[in-house]
CSV table of C-alpha atoms and ligand atoms in Angstrom, one decimal:
chain,number,residue,atom,x,y,z
A,1,MET,CA,51.6,18.9,-8.7
A,2,ASN,CA,52.3,22.1,-10.4
A,3,ALA,CA,51.6,24.8,-8.6
A,4,MET,CA,52.1,23.1,-5.2
A,5,HIS,CA,55.4,23.0,-7.0
A,6,ARG,CA,55.5,27.1,-8.0
A,7,THR,CA,54.6,28.3,-4.6
A,8,SER,CA,57.3,25.7,-3.1
A,9,MET,CA,61.4,26.5,-2.3
A,10,GLY,CA,63.3,26.4,-4.3
A,11,ASN,CA,62.4,25.4,-7.5
A,12,ASP,CA,60.5,28.6,-10.6
A,13,ALA,CA,63.3,31.6,-11.0
A,14,ASP,CA,62.2,32.8,-13.4
A,15,PRO,CA,59.1,35.2,-13.1
A,16,ILE,CA,58.5,35.4,-16.8
A,17,ASN,CA,57.3,31.1,-15.6
A,18,ILE,CA,55.8,31.0,-13.6
A,19,LEU,CA,53.2,33.8,-14.6
A,20,LEU,CA,53.1,31.9,-17.4
A,21,ALA,CA,52.8,29.7,-14.7
A,22,ASP,CA,50.0,32.4,-13.1
A,23,LEU,CA,48.2,32.7,-15.9
A,24,GLN,CA,47.2,27.8,-16.3
A,25,MET,CA,46.5,28.7,-13.2
A,26,GLY,CA,44.0,30.7,-13.5
A,27,LEU,CA,42.7,29.1,-17.0
A,28,ILE,CA,41.9,26.1,-14.0
A,29,ASP,CA,40.6,27.9,-11.9
A,30,GLY,CA,37.9,29.3,-13.9
A,31,TYR,CA,37.0,26.4,-15.7
A,32,MET,CA,37.8,24.1,-14.0
A,33,GLY,CA,36.7,26.3,-10.9
A,34,LEU,CA,34.1,28.5,-11.3
A,35,THR,CA,32.7,27.6,-14.9
A,36,MET,CA,32.0,24.1,-13.4
A,37,ALA,CA,30.3,24.6,-10.0
A,38,THR,CA,28.1,27.0,-11.0
A,39,GLU,CA,27.0,25.3,-14.3
A,40,LEU,CA,26.3,21.7,-11.1
A,41,SER,CA,25.5,24.7,-8.4
A,42,ASP,CA,22.3,25.4,-11.7
A,43,VAL,CA,21.8,21.9,-12.8
A,44,LEU,CA,20.8,20.7,-8.2
A,45,PHE,CA,19.4,24.2,-7.3
A,46,GLY,CA,18.5,25.5,-10.6
A,47,THR,CA,19.5,28.7,-12.8
A,48,PRO,CA,18.4,31.9,-10.9
A,49,LYS,CA,15.8,34.1,-11.6
A,50,PRO,CA,15.7,37.8,-11.2
A,51,ILE,CA,14.5,38.1,-7.6
A,52,ARG,CA,13.3,41.0,-5.2
A,53,SER,CA,14.6,40.5,-2.0
A,54,PHE,CA,16.5,43.2,0.9
A,55,ALA,CA,19.7,44.6,2.1
A,56,ASN,CA,21.1,45.2,5.1
A,57,LEU,CA,20.8,44.2,9.1
A,58,ALA,CA,17.8,45.5,8.8
A,59,THR,CA,17.3,42.4,7.6
A,60,ILE,CA,17.8,41.0,10.0
A,61,LYS,CA,13.3,40.8,12.5
A,62,PRO,CA,12.8,41.3,16.0
A,63,GLU,CA,10.0,39.6,16.6
A,64,TYR,CA,12.1,37.0,14.0
A,65,VAL,CA,13.8,32.8,14.8
A,66,ASN,CA,17.1,34.8,12.5
A,67,ILE,CA,19.2,32.7,10.9
A,68,ALA,CA,22.4,34.6,9.7
A,69,VAL,CA,23.9,31.5,6.1
A,70,HIS,CA,27.7,32.2,5.6
A,71,GLY,CA,30.5,30.9,3.7
A,72,HIS,CA,30.3,29.8,0.3
A,73,ASN,CA,28.9,26.3,0.1
A,74,PRO,CA,24.6,26.5,-1.2
A,75,LEU,CA,25.0,22.2,-1.0
A,76,LEU,CA,23.6,23.2,3.1
A,77,SER,CA,22.0,26.2,2.6
A,78,GLU,CA,20.2,24.9,0.0
A,79,LYS,CA,19.2,22.5,3.0
A,80,ILE,CA,18.6,24.7,5.3
A,81,VAL,CA,16.2,27.4,3.6
A,82,GLU,CA,13.9,24.3,3.5
A,83,TRP,CA,14.3,22.9,7.1
A,84,ALA,CA,13.9,26.1,7.6
A,85,ASP,CA,10.0,26.0,6.0
A,86,LYS,CA,9.6,22.8,7.5
A,87,LEU,CA,10.5,23.6,11.3
A,88,ASN,CA,8.5,27.2,11.2
A,89,GLU,CA,5.7,26.0,12.5
A,90,LYS,CA,8.4,25.1,15.8
A,91,ALA,CA,9.4,28.6,16.0
A,92,LYS,CA,5.8,30.0,16.2
A,93,SER,CA,5.0,27.8,19.5
A,94,LEU,CA,7.7,29.2,20.2
A,95,GLY,CA,6.0,33.3,20.4
A,96,ALA,CA,8.1,33.7,16.9
A,97,LYS,CA,6.4,34.9,13.7
A,98,GLY,CA,8.7,32.6,12.6
A,99,ILE,CA,11.6,31.5,10.9
A,100,ASN,CA,13.8,34.2,9.0
A,101,ILE,CA,17.5,33.3,7.0
A,102,VAL,CA,19.3,36.2,6.6
A,103,GLY,CA,22.8,35.8,3.7
A,104,ILE,CA,25.9,36.8,5.1
A,105,CYS,CA,28.9,37.7,1.9
A,106,CYS,CA,28.5,34.7,-0.7
A,107,THR,CA,26.2,32.3,0.6
A,108,GLY,CA,23.8,35.0,1.4
A,109,ASN,CA,24.2,35.6,-2.6
A,110,GLU,CA,23.7,32.0,-3.5
A,111,VAL,CA,20.4,31.9,-1.4
A,112,LEU,CA,20.0,35.5,-2.5
A,113,MET,CA,19.9,34.2,-6.8
A,114,ARG,CA,17.8,31.0,-5.7
A,115,HIS,CA,15.0,31.8,-2.9
A,116,GLY,CA,15.1,36.0,-2.2
A,117,ILE,CA,17.0,35.3,0.9
A,118,PRO,CA,18.2,38.8,1.5
A,119,LEU,CA,21.3,39.7,2.6
A,120,ALA,CA,21.9,40.3,5.4
A,121,GLY,CA,25.6,41.6,5.3
A,122,ASN,CA,29.2,41.6,3.5
A,123,GLU,CA,31.8,39.9,4.7
A,124,PHE,CA,33.2,42.1,6.8
A,125,GLN,CA,29.8,43.0,8.5
A,126,ALA,CA,29.4,39.1,9.9
A,127,GLU,CA,29.8,40.7,12.9
A,128,LEU,CA,27.4,43.7,13.0
A,129,ALA,CA,24.7,40.6,12.4
A,130,ILE,CA,25.8,39.7,15.6
A,131,VAL,CA,25.5,42.2,17.8
A,132,THR,CA,22.0,42.8,16.4
A,133,GLY,CA,21.2,41.0,19.3
A,134,ALA,CA,18.4,39.4,17.7
A,135,LEU,CA,20.5,36.7,16.2
A,136,ASP,CA,20.2,33.8,16.7
A,137,ALA,CA,22.7,31.2,15.1
A,138,MET,CA,25.3,32.5,12.4
A,139,VAL,CA,26.2,28.7,9.9
A,140,VAL,CA,29.0,28.7,8.2
A,141,ASP,CA,30.8,26.3,6.6
A,142,TYR,CA,33.8,27.9,4.1
A,143,GLN,CA,36.0,30.6,3.0
A,144,CYS,CA,35.8,34.7,4.6
A,145,ILE,CA,35.6,33.2,7.7
A,146,TRP,CA,37.2,35.2,11.0
A,147,PRO,CA,37.4,33.7,14.0
A,148,ILE,CA,36.7,36.4,16.6
A,149,LEU,CA,32.8,35.9,15.3
A,150,ALA,CA,33.3,32.7,18.3
A,151,ASP,CA,34.1,35.5,20.5
A,152,VAL,CA,31.4,38.2,19.6
A,153,ALA,CA,29.2,35.4,19.8
A,154,SER,CA,29.6,34.7,22.6
A,155,CYS,CA,28.1,37.9,24.6
A,156,TYR,CA,24.8,36.7,22.9
A,157,HIS,CA,23.0,33.9,22.8
A,158,THR,CA,24.3,33.5,19.7
A,159,LYS,CA,25.7,30.3,18.3
A,160,LEU,CA,27.9,29.7,15.8
A,161,ILE,CA,27.5,26.9,13.5
A,162,THR,CA,31.2,25.5,11.8
A,163,THR,CA,29.9,22.4,9.1
A,164,MET,CA,33.0,21.8,7.9
A,165,PRO,CA,35.3,19.4,8.7
A,166,PHE,CA,38.6,21.2,7.3
A,167,VAL,CA,36.8,24.8,9.1
A,168,LYS,CA,36.5,24.7,13.3
A,169,ILE,CA,36.8,27.3,15.7
A,170,PRO,CA,37.2,27.6,19.2
A,171,GLY,CA,33.3,28.0,20.6
A,172,ALA,CA,32.3,27.9,18.3
A,173,MET,CA,29.3,24.5,18.6
A,174,HIS,CA,31.0,22.1,14.4
A,175,LEU,CA,28.3,20.3,13.9
A,176,GLU,CA,29.6,18.6,10.1
A,177,TYR,CA,28.2,19.0,6.4
A,178,SER,CA,28.6,15.7,4.2
A,179,PRO,CA,25.7,15.1,1.9
A,180,GLU,CA,24.0,12.2,2.5
A,181,LYS,CA,23.4,14.3,6.5
A,182,ALA,CA,22.9,17.2,4.8
A,183,ASP,CA,19.1,17.2,6.2
A,184,GLU,CA,19.9,15.8,9.2
A,185,VAL,CA,22.4,18.5,9.5
A,186,ALA,CA,20.4,21.2,8.3
A,187,LYS,CA,17.4,20.1,10.8
A,188,GLN,CA,20.3,20.1,13.4
A,189,VAL,CA,20.9,23.3,12.6
A,190,ILE,CA,17.7,24.7,12.4
A,191,GLU,CA,16.1,23.1,16.5
A,192,THR,CA,19.7,24.5,17.7
A,193,ALA,CA,18.8,27.9,16.7
A,194,LEU,CA,15.2,27.3,18.2
A,195,GLU,CA,16.6,26.6,21.0
A,196,ALA,CA,19.0,29.7,20.9
A,197,TYR,CA,15.5,32.2,20.3
A,198,THR,CA,14.2,31.3,23.8
A,199,ARG,CA,17.4,32.3,25.4
A,200,ARG,CA,17.5,36.2,23.6
A,201,ASP,CA,17.8,38.6,25.8
A,202,PRO,CA,14.8,41.5,23.9
A,203,SER,CA,16.7,44.6,26.2
A,204,ARG,CA,19.9,43.9,24.3
A,205,VAL,CA,18.7,43.5,20.8
A,206,TYR,CA,19.2,46.8,18.7
A,207,ILE,CA,18.6,46.7,14.4
A,208,PRO,CA,19.9,49.5,12.3
A,209,ASP,CA,15.9,51.0,10.1
A,210,GLY,CA,15.4,50.3,6.6
A,211,ALA,CA,16.3,47.4,4.3
A,212,GLU,CA,16.8,48.1,1.3
A,213,GLU,CA,15.0,46.5,-1.5
A,214,ILE,CA,17.2,44.7,-4.4
A,215,ILE,CA,16.8,42.9,-7.3
A,216,ALA,CA,19.4,39.6,-8.2
A,217,GLY,CA,19.4,36.8,-10.1
A,218,PHE,CA,20.8,38.3,-13.4
A,219,SER,CA,22.2,34.9,-14.2
A,220,VAL,CA,23.5,35.3,-18.8
A,221,GLU,CA,20.7,32.9,-18.9
A,222,ALA,CA,17.6,35.1,-17.1
A,223,LEU,CA,19.7,38.5,-18.5
A,224,LEU,CA,19.4,36.6,-22.7
A,225,GLU,CA,15.0,35.9,-21.1
A,226,VAL,CA,14.8,40.2,-21.3
A,227,LEU,CA,16.6,40.5,-24.3
A,228,LYS,CA,14.6,37.5,-26.6
A,229,LYS,CA,11.5,39.7,-25.6
A,230,ILE,CA,13.7,42.5,-27.5
A,231,ASN,CA,14.9,40.0,-31.1
A,232,SER,CA,14.0,36.3,-29.9
A,233,ASP,CA,16.4,35.4,-33.2
A,234,ASP,CA,20.0,37.1,-32.2
A,235,PRO,CA,19.3,37.9,-28.2
A,236,LEU,CA,22.8,39.9,-28.0
A,237,LYS,CA,21.4,42.4,-31.4
A,238,PRO,CA,20.0,44.2,-28.8
A,239,LEU,CA,23.0,45.1,-26.7
A,240,ILE,CA,25.2,45.2,-28.7
A,241,ASP,CA,23.1,47.6,-30.5
A,242,ASN,CA,23.6,49.5,-27.3
A,243,ILE,CA,26.9,49.7,-26.9
A,244,VAL,CA,28.0,50.6,-30.9
A,245,ASN,CA,25.6,53.6,-29.8
A,246,GLY,CA,27.2,54.7,-27.0
A,247,ASN,CA,24.6,54.6,-24.4
A,248,ILE,CA,25.8,52.4,-23.1
A,249,PHE,CA,29.8,53.2,-23.4
A,250,GLY,CA,31.6,50.3,-22.3
A,251,VAL,CA,30.5,47.8,-19.4
A,252,VAL,CA,32.3,47.7,-15.9
A,253,ALA,CA,31.7,44.3,-13.3
A,254,ILE,CA,33.1,45.1,-10.2
A,255,VAL,CA,33.7,42.5,-8.4
A,256,GLY,CA,35.1,40.6,-5.2
A,257,CYS,CA,35.4,41.8,-1.4
A,258,PRO,CA,34.7,44.2,1.3
A,259,ASN,CA,38.5,45.6,2.3
A,260,PRO,CA,38.9,47.5,6.2
A,261,LYS,CA,41.2,50.3,4.5
A,262,THR,CA,38.5,51.1,1.7
A,263,ARG,CA,35.9,50.7,2.9
A,264,ARG,CA,36.7,53.4,5.1
A,265,LEU,CA,36.8,56.1,1.4
A,266,ALA,CA,33.0,53.5,0.5
A,267,PHE,CA,35.7,52.9,-2.9
A,268,THR,CA,33.4,50.8,-4.1
A,269,GLU,CA,30.5,52.9,-4.5
A,270,ARG,CA,32.3,55.9,-5.7
A,271,MET,CA,33.2,54.1,-7.8
A,272,ILE,CA,29.9,52.6,-9.0
A,273,LYS,CA,28.4,56.7,-8.8
A,274,GLY,CA,31.2,58.2,-11.6
A,275,LEU,CA,30.9,55.0,-14.5
A,276,LEU,CA,27.0,55.8,-14.2
A,277,LYS,CA,27.3,59.0,-14.6
A,278,ASN,CA,29.4,58.1,-18.3
A,279,ASN,CA,27.5,55.4,-18.9
A,280,VAL,CA,28.5,52.2,-18.1
A,281,LEU,CA,27.0,49.3,-17.2
A,282,VAL,CA,28.4,48.3,-14.0
A,283,ILE,CA,27.9,44.3,-13.2
A,284,VAL,CA,28.7,43.6,-9.8
A,285,THR,CA,28.5,40.0,-7.4
A,286,GLY,CA,30.8,38.7,-4.3
A,287,CYS,CA,30.4,40.6,-1.4
A,288,ILE,CA,31.0,44.3,-3.6
A,289,ALA,CA,27.1,43.1,-4.6
A,290,HIS,CA,26.0,43.1,-1.1
A,291,ILE,CA,27.6,46.9,-1.1
A,292,ALA,CA,25.5,47.3,-4.0
A,293,GLY,CA,22.8,47.1,-2.3
A,294,GLN,CA,22.9,48.5,0.8
A,295,ALA,CA,23.6,51.9,-1.4
A,296,GLY,CA,20.3,51.3,-2.8
A,297,PHE,CA,22.7,50.0,-7.2
A,298,LEU,CA,20.7,47.0,-6.8
A,299,ASN,CA,16.7,48.6,-6.5
A,300,PRO,CA,15.4,49.3,-9.8
A,301,ASN,CA,13.0,51.9,-8.0
A,302,LYS,CA,16.0,53.9,-8.1
A,303,VAL,CA,16.9,54.6,-11.2
A,304,ASP,CA,15.8,58.7,-10.7
A,305,SER,CA,18.1,59.5,-7.3
A,306,PHE,CA,21.5,58.8,-9.3
A,307,GLU,CA,23.4,60.7,-11.3
A,308,VAL,CA,23.0,57.9,-14.3
A,309,GLY,CA,23.5,58.8,-18.2
A,310,ASN,CA,21.2,59.5,-20.0
A,311,GLY,CA,22.0,56.5,-22.9
A,312,LEU,CA,22.2,53.8,-19.4
A,313,LYS,CA,19.1,55.4,-18.4
A,314,GLN,CA,17.3,54.6,-20.8
A,315,VAL,CA,18.6,51.5,-21.7
A,316,LEU,CA,17.5,50.6,-18.3
A,317,LYS,CA,15.0,51.5,-18.1
A,318,ALA,CA,13.5,49.8,-21.9
A,319,LEU,CA,15.0,46.3,-20.3
A,320,GLY,CA,13.6,47.5,-17.6
A,321,ASN,CA,9.6,47.6,-19.0
A,322,VAL,CA,10.1,44.6,-20.9
A,323,ALA,CA,11.2,42.4,-18.3
A,324,GLY,CA,7.7,43.6,-16.1
A,325,LEU,CA,9.5,46.2,-14.0
A,326,ASN,CA,10.1,49.7,-13.4
A,327,SER,CA,13.7,49.5,-14.8
A,328,LEU,CA,16.8,47.2,-14.6
A,329,PRO,CA,18.4,49.0,-11.1
A,330,VAL,CA,21.5,51.0,-12.3
A,331,ALA,CA,23.9,47.5,-11.1
A,332,ILE,CA,22.9,44.2,-12.3
A,333,HIS,CA,24.0,41.3,-9.5
A,334,MET,CA,24.4,37.9,-11.4
A,335,GLY,CA,25.4,36.3,-7.9
A,336,SER,CA,28.7,35.5,-5.7
A,337,CYS,CA,32.2,35.3,-6.1
A,338,VAL,CA,31.5,31.5,-7.7
A,339,ASP,CA,29.4,33.5,-10.2
A,340,ASN,CA,32.0,35.4,-11.7
A,341,SER,CA,31.6,32.5,-14.5
A,342,ARG,CA,28.5,33.6,-15.2
A,343,ILE,CA,29.9,36.4,-16.5
A,344,GLY,CA,33.0,34.8,-18.4
A,345,VAL,CA,29.9,32.7,-20.3
A,346,LEU,CA,28.6,36.1,-21.0
A,347,LEU,CA,31.9,37.8,-22.8
A,348,LYS,CA,32.3,33.8,-24.4
A,349,ALA,CA,29.2,35.0,-25.5
A,350,LEU,CA,29.9,38.8,-27.1
A,351,SER,CA,32.9,37.8,-28.5
A,352,GLU,CA,31.9,34.9,-30.4
A,353,ARG,CA,28.7,36.7,-31.9
A,354,LEU,CA,30.5,39.3,-32.5
A,355,GLY,CA,34.2,37.5,-33.9
A,356,LEU,CA,36.0,40.2,-32.1
A,357,LYS,CA,38.4,38.6,-29.7
A,358,VAL,CA,37.3,39.4,-25.7
A,359,SER,CA,40.5,41.6,-25.0
A,360,ASP,CA,39.0,44.1,-27.9
A,361,LEU,CA,36.2,44.4,-26.6
A,362,PRO,CA,34.9,47.4,-24.4
A,363,VAL,CA,35.0,45.8,-21.2
A,364,VAL,CA,36.7,46.0,-17.8
A,365,ALA,CA,36.8,44.3,-14.1
A,366,SER,CA,37.7,45.8,-11.2
A,367,ALA,CA,37.9,44.0,-7.7
A,368,PRO,CA,38.1,47.5,-5.9
A,369,GLU,CA,38.7,46.4,-2.6
A,370,LEU,CA,40.3,42.4,-3.2
A,371,ILE,CA,41.5,40.9,0.7
A,372,SER,CA,41.5,37.3,-0.9
A,373,GLU,CA,43.3,34.9,-2.3
A,374,LYS,CA,40.3,33.5,-4.6
A,375,ALA,CA,39.9,37.3,-5.3
A,376,ILE,CA,43.9,36.8,-6.8
A,377,SER,CA,43.0,33.9,-8.4
A,378,ILE,CA,39.8,35.4,-10.7
A,379,GLY,CA,41.4,38.5,-11.2
A,380,THR,CA,44.1,36.4,-12.8
A,381,TRP,CA,41.8,34.2,-14.6
A,382,ALA,CA,40.5,37.1,-16.3
A,383,LEU,CA,44.0,38.7,-17.3
A,384,ALA,CA,44.6,35.5,-19.6
A,385,LEU,CA,40.8,36.4,-21.0
A,386,GLY,CA,42.6,39.3,-21.4
A,387,VAL,CA,40.4,41.1,-20.1
A,388,THR,CA,41.6,44.4,-19.0
A,389,VAL,CA,41.4,44.3,-14.5
A,390,HIS,CA,41.6,47.0,-12.3
A,391,VAL,CA,42.7,46.0,-9.3
A,392,CYS,CA,43.5,48.3,-5.3
A,393,PRO,CA,44.8,47.5,-2.8
A,394,PRO,CA,48.0,47.5,-5.2
A,395,PRO,CA,48.9,43.3,-5.3
A,396,ARG,CA,51.8,41.8,-3.2
A,397,VAL,CA,54.0,41.6,-6.4
A,398,LEU,CA,55.0,44.9,-8.4
A,399,GLY,CA,57.6,46.0,-5.9
A,400,GLY,CA,59.4,43.1,-8.8
A,401,PRO,CA,60.5,45.3,-11.7
A,402,LYS,CA,60.6,42.5,-15.0
A,403,VAL,CA,56.1,41.4,-13.6
A,404,ARG,CA,54.8,45.0,-12.6
A,405,GLU,CA,55.9,45.5,-16.7
A,406,VAL,CA,55.1,42.3,-17.4
A,407,LEU,CA,51.5,43.0,-15.8
A,408,THR,CA,50.5,46.5,-16.9
A,409,LYS,CA,52.8,46.2,-19.9
A,410,GLU,CA,53.8,43.1,-21.4
A,411,LEU,CA,50.5,41.1,-21.0
A,412,LYS,CA,48.6,43.0,-23.0
A,413,SER,CA,50.9,41.7,-26.7
A,414,ILE,CA,49.8,38.3,-25.1
A,415,THR,CA,46.2,37.6,-24.2
A,416,GLY,CA,45.9,40.8,-24.6
A,417,GLY,CA,44.6,41.5,-20.6
A,418,GLU,CA,46.7,44.0,-18.4
A,419,ALA,CA,47.0,44.5,-14.8
A,420,TYR,CA,45.6,48.4,-14.3
A,421,VAL,CA,46.6,49.7,-10.4
A,422,GLU,CA,44.9,53.2,-9.1
A,423,CYS,CA,44.1,53.0,-5.2
A,424,ASP,CA,42.2,56.8,-5.9
A,425,PRO,CA,37.9,56.4,-6.8
A,426,GLU,CA,37.8,58.9,-9.3
A,427,LEU,CA,41.1,58.3,-10.6
A,428,ALA,CA,40.0,54.7,-11.2
A,429,VAL,CA,36.8,55.5,-13.0
A,430,LYS,CA,38.7,58.4,-15.2
A,431,GLY,CA,41.8,55.0,-16.1
A,432,ILE,CA,38.9,52.8,-16.3
A,433,LEU,CA,37.3,54.8,-18.6
A,434,ASP,CA,40.0,56.0,-21.1
A,435,ARG,CA,40.8,51.9,-21.1
A,436,ILE,CA,37.4,51.3,-22.1
A,437,ARG,CA,37.2,54.8,-24.6
A,438,GLN,CA,41.0,53.3,-26.2
A,439,LYS,CA,39.0,50.4,-27.6
A,440,ARG,CA,36.1,51.9,-28.7
A,441,ILE,CA,37.7,53.6,-30.8
A,442,ALA,CA,40.0,50.6,-32.3
A,443,LEU,CA,36.7,49.5,-33.1
A,444,ASN,CA,35.2,52.6,-35.1
A,445,LEU,CA,33.2,53.6,-32.8
A,446,PRO,CA,31.7,56.6,-31.6
A,447,VAL,CA,33.5,58.5,-28.1
A,448,PRO,CA,31.6,60.8,-25.6
A,449,GLU,CA,33.7,65.2,-25.6
A,450,ALA,CA,34.5,63.9,-22.0
A,451,VAL,CA,33.9,62.6,-19.3
A,452,VAL,CA,32.1,62.9,-15.9
A,453,ILE,CA,34.1,63.0,-12.9
B,501,SF4,S1,33.9,38.5,-1.9
B,501,SF4,FE1,35.5,38.4,-1.0
B,501,SF4,S2,35.6,38.5,0.9
B,501,SF4,FE2,33.2,38.2,0.4
B,501,SF4,S3,33.2,36.1,0.2
B,501,SF4,FE3,34.5,36.9,-1.4
B,501,SF4,S4,36.4,36.2,-1.4
B,501,SF4,FE4,35.2,36.5,0.6
């Protein structure tokens, strides 16, 4: 109600009062939205554990019936995974090798985290999955679904299937999901894909080569399990020790969307590379995790392929060995956009263990390519928690001098958070490193001589 009033005509006109309400809404969304959704998903479907899979369009396989799950809600996609298994023999009877489920955007991340379903593409690449000519159905729930997908699908045999009462797209088939009808709808989705497969034109199939190996599933619980193998009484201690001694200079969570304006700059990839050189532990979620996967940052066998600071590399390899891997990958995949809540849980655990405020920790969040209003909401939650939040493109509120002043300066004295806007990837890395350096100095932790860009 409060939020509705504040976004309606003719109400609050005091920028400070409006910004305070934003922080309030950020906290509500962060705890009652994200954290609640993650907790309930874990209760219903299980808490993710490290799991191997693959990323990019090459995960669509020409010899299989291919179904993409797209959107955000794991409720239906969990059932689709289940029914794909049940109807696998039917696919074989049609001449396919079986049914291959692939993920787009955050529904993709949800089923990757718990089942190892491969990531075909981020939200920006959804059309490309159809254009492979080998996608038999794309089933969508809500958010980040381009209406143009129906037009693209109409050029192929692909069935675009909408499933939510508030998401209908002209040209798409609508099979309405409800929890009571979950099995029925999931079965219908698979049967629709099987029928579409019989109409696939092999001469129009073009799938790029080279699926990239990835490892995902790093819930906080899974990370603690690994750390407990080093110190069962105080599992956070090995992580804290390595932050204190500088092997890990700081932690940066790179989250959110792929923006067409920043994709052409490879903004995310350039930032991750810059941070790795400086011993920053990188965490990824959302569509950024797809980008990281496609670039090899989630591949545990590619740690030596990137320029990674010696301290960080040593930690990744040591933890990887403990976890039964060669190494942890250079970026840690913690899940969907909703799973940013997992990062909040980790921050809370670190802050409680150290008796420090979140704003004191050498931690920064970055949404380097944001497009969605949800990213604004999650970023506001992080600001309310006291985290420095880097963003690009500039949010459309910075034209107001008072608002700019509060978000980029005065907020530090209220929550400890700070909005940092920088749209050059290398300068963004430098700005983030400077901010981590300041926090390390304030904590009397060692700081390296110079940053490497
Ligand atoms: S990261 Fe952004 S684009 Fe991707 S699913 Fe989440 S909100 Fe949508």
